GROMACS .gro file of C-alpha atoms in nm:
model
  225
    1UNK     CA    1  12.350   8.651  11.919
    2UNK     CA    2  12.046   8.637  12.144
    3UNK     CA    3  11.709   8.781  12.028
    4UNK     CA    4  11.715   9.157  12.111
    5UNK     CA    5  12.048   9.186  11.913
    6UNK     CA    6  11.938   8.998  11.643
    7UNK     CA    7  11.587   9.258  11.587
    8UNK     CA    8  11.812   9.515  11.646
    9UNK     CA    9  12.031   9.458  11.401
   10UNK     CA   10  11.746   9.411  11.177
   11UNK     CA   11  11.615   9.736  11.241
   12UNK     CA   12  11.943   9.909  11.139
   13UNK     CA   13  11.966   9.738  10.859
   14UNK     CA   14  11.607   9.822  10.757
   15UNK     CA   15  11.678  10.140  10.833
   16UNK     CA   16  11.988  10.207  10.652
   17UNK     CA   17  11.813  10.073  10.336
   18UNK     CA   18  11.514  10.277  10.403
   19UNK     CA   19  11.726  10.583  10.424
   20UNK     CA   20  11.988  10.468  10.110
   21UNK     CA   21  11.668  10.422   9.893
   22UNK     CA   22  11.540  10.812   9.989
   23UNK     CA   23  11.876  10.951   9.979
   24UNK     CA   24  11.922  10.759   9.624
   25UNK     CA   25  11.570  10.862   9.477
   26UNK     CA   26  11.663  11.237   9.609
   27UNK     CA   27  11.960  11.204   9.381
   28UNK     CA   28  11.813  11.026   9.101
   29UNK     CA   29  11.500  11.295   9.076
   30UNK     CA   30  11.703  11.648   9.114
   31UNK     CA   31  11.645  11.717   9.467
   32UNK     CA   32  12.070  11.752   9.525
   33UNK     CA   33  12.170  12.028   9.274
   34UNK     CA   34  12.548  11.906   9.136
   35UNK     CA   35  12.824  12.051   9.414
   36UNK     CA   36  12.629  12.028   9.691
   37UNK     CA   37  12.776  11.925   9.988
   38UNK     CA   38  12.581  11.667  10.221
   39UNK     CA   39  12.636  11.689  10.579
   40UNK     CA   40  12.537  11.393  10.784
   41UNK     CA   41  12.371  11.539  11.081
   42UNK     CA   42  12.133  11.775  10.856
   43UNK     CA   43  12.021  11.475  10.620
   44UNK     CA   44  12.008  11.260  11.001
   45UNK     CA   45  11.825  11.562  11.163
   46UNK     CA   46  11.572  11.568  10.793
   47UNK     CA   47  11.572  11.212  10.808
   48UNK     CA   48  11.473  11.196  11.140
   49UNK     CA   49  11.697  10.915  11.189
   50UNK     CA   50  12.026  10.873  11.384
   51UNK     CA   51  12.348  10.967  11.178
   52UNK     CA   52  12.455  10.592  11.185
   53UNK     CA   53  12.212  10.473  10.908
   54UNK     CA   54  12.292  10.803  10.753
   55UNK     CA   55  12.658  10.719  10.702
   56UNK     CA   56  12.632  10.390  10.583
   57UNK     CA   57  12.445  10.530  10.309
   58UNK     CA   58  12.628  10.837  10.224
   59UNK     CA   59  12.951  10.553  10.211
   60UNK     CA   60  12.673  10.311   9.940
   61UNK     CA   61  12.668  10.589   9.727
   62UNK     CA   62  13.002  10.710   9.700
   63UNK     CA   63  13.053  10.343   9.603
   64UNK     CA   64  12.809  10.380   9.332
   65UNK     CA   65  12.968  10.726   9.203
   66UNK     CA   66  12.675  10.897   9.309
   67UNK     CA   67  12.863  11.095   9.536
   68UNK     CA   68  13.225  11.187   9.550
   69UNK     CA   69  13.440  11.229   9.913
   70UNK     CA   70  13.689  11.521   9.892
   71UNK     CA   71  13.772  11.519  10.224
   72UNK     CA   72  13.644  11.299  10.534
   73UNK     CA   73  13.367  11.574  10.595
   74UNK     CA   74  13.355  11.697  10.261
   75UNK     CA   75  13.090  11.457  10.106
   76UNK     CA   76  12.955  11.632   9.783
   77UNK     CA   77  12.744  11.578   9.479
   78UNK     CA   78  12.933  11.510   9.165
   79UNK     CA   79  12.974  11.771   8.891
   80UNK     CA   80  13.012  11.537   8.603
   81UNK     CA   81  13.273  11.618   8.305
   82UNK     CA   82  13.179  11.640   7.972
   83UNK     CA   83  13.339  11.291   7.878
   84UNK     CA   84  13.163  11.105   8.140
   85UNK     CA   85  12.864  11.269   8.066
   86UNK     CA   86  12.876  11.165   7.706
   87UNK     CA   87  12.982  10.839   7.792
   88UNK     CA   88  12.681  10.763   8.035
   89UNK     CA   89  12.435  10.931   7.791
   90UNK     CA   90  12.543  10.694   7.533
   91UNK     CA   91  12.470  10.392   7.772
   92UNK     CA   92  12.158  10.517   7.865
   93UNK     CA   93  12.071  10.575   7.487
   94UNK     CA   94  12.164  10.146   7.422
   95UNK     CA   95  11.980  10.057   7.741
   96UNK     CA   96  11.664  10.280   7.746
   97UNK     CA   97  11.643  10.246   7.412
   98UNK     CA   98  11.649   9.817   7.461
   99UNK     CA   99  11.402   9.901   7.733
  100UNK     CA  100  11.178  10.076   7.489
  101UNK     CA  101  11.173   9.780   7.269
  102UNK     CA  102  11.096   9.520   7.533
  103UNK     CA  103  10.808   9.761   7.662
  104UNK     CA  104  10.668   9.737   7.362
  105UNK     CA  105  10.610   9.354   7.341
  106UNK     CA  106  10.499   9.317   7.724
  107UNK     CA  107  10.299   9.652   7.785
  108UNK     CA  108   9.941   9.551   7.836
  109UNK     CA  109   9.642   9.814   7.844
  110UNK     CA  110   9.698   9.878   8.219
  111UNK     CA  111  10.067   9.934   8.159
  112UNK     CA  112   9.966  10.214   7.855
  113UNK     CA  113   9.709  10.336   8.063
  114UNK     CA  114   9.965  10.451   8.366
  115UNK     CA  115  10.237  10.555   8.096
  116UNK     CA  116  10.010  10.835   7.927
  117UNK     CA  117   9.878  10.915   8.289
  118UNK     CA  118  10.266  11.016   8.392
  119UNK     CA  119  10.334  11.206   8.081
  120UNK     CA  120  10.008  11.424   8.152
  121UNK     CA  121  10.104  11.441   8.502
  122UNK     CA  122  10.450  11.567   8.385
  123UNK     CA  123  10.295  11.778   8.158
  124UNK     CA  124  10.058  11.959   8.407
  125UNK     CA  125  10.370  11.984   8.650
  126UNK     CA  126  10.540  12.164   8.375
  127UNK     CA  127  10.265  12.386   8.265
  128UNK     CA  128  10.233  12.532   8.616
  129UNK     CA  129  10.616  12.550   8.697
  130UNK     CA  130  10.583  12.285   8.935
  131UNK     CA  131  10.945  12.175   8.879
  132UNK     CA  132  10.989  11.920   9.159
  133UNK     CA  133  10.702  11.773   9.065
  134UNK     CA  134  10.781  11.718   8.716
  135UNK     CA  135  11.149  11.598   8.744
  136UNK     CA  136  10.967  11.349   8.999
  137UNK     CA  137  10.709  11.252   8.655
  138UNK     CA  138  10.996  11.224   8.473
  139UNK     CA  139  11.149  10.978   8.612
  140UNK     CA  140  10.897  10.810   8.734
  141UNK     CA  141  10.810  10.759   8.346
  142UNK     CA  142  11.152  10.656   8.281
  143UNK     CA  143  11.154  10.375   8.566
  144UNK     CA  144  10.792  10.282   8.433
  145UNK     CA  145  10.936  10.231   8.113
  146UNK     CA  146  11.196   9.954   8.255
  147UNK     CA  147  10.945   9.833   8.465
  148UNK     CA  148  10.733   9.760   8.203
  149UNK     CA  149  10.985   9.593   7.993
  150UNK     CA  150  11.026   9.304   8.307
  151UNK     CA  151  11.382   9.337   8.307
  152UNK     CA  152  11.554   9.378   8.684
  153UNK     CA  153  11.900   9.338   8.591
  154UNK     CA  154  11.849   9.623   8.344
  155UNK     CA  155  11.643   9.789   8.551
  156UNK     CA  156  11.925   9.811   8.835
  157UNK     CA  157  12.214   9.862   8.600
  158UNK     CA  158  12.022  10.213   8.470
  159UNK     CA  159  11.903  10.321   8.846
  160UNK     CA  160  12.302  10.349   8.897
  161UNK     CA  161  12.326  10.558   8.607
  162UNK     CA  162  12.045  10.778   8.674
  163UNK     CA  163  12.254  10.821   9.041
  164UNK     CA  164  12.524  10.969   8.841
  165UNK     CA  165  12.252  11.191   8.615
  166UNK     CA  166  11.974  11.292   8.789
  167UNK     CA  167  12.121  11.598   8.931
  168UNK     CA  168  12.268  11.717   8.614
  169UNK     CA  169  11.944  11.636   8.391
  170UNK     CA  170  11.774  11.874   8.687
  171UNK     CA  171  11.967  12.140   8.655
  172UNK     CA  172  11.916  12.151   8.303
  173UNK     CA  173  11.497  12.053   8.325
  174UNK     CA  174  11.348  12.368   8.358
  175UNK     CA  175  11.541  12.566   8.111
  176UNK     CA  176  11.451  12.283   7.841
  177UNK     CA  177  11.045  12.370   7.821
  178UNK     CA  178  10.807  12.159   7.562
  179UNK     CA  179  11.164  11.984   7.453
  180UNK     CA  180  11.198  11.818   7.766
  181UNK     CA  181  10.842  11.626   7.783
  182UNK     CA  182  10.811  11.580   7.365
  183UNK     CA  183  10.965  11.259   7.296
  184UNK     CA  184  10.730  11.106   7.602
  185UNK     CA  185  10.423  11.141   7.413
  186UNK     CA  186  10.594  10.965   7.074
  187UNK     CA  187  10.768  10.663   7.304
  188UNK     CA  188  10.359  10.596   7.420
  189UNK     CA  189  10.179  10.630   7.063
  190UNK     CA  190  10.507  10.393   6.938
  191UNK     CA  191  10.463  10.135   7.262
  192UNK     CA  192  10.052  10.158   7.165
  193UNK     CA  193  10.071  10.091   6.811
  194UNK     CA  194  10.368   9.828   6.903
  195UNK     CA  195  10.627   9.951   6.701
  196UNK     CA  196  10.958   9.852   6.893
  197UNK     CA  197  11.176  10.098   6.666
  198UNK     CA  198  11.003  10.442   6.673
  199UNK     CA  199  10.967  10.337   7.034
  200UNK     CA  200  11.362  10.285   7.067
  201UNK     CA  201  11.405  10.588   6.809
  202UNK     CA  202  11.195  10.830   7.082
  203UNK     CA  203  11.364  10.745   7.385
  204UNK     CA  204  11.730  10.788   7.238
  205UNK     CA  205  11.606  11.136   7.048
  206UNK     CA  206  11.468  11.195   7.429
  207UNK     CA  207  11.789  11.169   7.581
  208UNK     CA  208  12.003  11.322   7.306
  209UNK     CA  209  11.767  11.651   7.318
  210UNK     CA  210  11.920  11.772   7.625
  211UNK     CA  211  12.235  11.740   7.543
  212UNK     CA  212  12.344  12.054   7.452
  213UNK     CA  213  12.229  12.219   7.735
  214UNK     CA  214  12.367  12.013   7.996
  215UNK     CA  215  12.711  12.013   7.864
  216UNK     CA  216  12.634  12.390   7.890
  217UNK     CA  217  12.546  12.355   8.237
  218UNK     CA  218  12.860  12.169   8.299
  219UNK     CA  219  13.113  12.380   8.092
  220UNK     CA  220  12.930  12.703   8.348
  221UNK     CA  221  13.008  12.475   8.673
  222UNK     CA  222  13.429  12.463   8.530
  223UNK     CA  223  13.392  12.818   8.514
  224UNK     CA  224  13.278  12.902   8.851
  225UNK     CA  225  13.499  12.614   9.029
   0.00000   0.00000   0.00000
């Protein structure tokens, strides 16, 4: 392979992570409502990329279960069931929740400091109806939280879930109010004071909150299918 084809083939590679990582963050903060079907040449033509890197990473995240291919041009966001919803909330409670704990033993002052700054941030966003940018706080706080907690394995293992979630836990968000945002402030005071298990407690009662409404969501989306 001579030069030119070897930067070129760097560049679509670049590229096609570029555009998986904005097409996965999309997913992961609500921006995809569940059923929506993705065309490649609109997300190319929004992307302002060509419709190669596009496909690669339409074909990453049907791999991950983020999306779900009915039909060769029928590429759609999931509509989870109520089992595999239950299921992956139950992970996330074990693996947040471990997060939680190993936040609490690492987070420094500058780590607290950027934690309460997202939960006001959220809460502003909220306050003013500002719903993309709060689902965008929240989980931004959530990633914080793993971040914190130094763990990358973990860290990547709940990113996939959150893939699978995001869109669900957005089109419940706005119809949760003050519930939604609660637990945030009690996971901070806990990971300030350093108590690992009203830190774990929070984030699982967190997570659990929203349940009922989402499997709402999703029993209204088996109606109208």
């Amino acid at each position: 392979m001579n030069g030119i084809s070897e930067l070129q083939a760097l560049e679509h590679h670049n590229l096609g992570e570029i555009v998986y990582r904005k097409l996965s963050q999309a997913l992961m903060r609500g921006q995809f409502a569940p059923d929506t079907r993705l065309t490649i040449r609109e997300l190319a033509a929004s992307l302002g990329t060509s419709v190669t890197p596009v496909r690669d990473a339409l074909l990453r995240l049907i791999q991950d279960e983020a999306l779900t291919q009915k039909t060769p041009r029928d590429i759609r966001v999931p509509v989870l069931d109520q089992q595999k919803y239950e299921e992956i909330r139950s992970i996330r409670v074990r693996l947040e929740g471990l997060a939680a704990r190993q936040a609490t033993i690492l987070a420094d002052k500058k780590d607290i400091a950027k934690l309460w700054k997202l939960v006001k941030d959220n809460d502003k966003a909220m306050e003013k109806q500002l719903w993309g940018d709060a689902l965008a706080m929240n989980h931004i706080f959530h990633s914080a939280l793993v971040e914190v907690a130094a763990m990358p394995v973990l860290n990547s293992i709940i990113n996939r879930l959150w893939l699978q979630m995001g869109p669900l836990i957005a089109d419940a968000y706005k119809h949760g109010g003050r519930a939604m945002i609660d637990d945030h402030y009690k996971i901070v005071e806990a990971i300030e004071r350093r108590d690992a298990d009203a830190a774990e407690a929070a984030i699982a009662h967190d997570i659990l909150t929203a349940s009922d409404l989402i499997i709402s969501r999703i029993h209204s989306y088996a109606l109208s299918a």
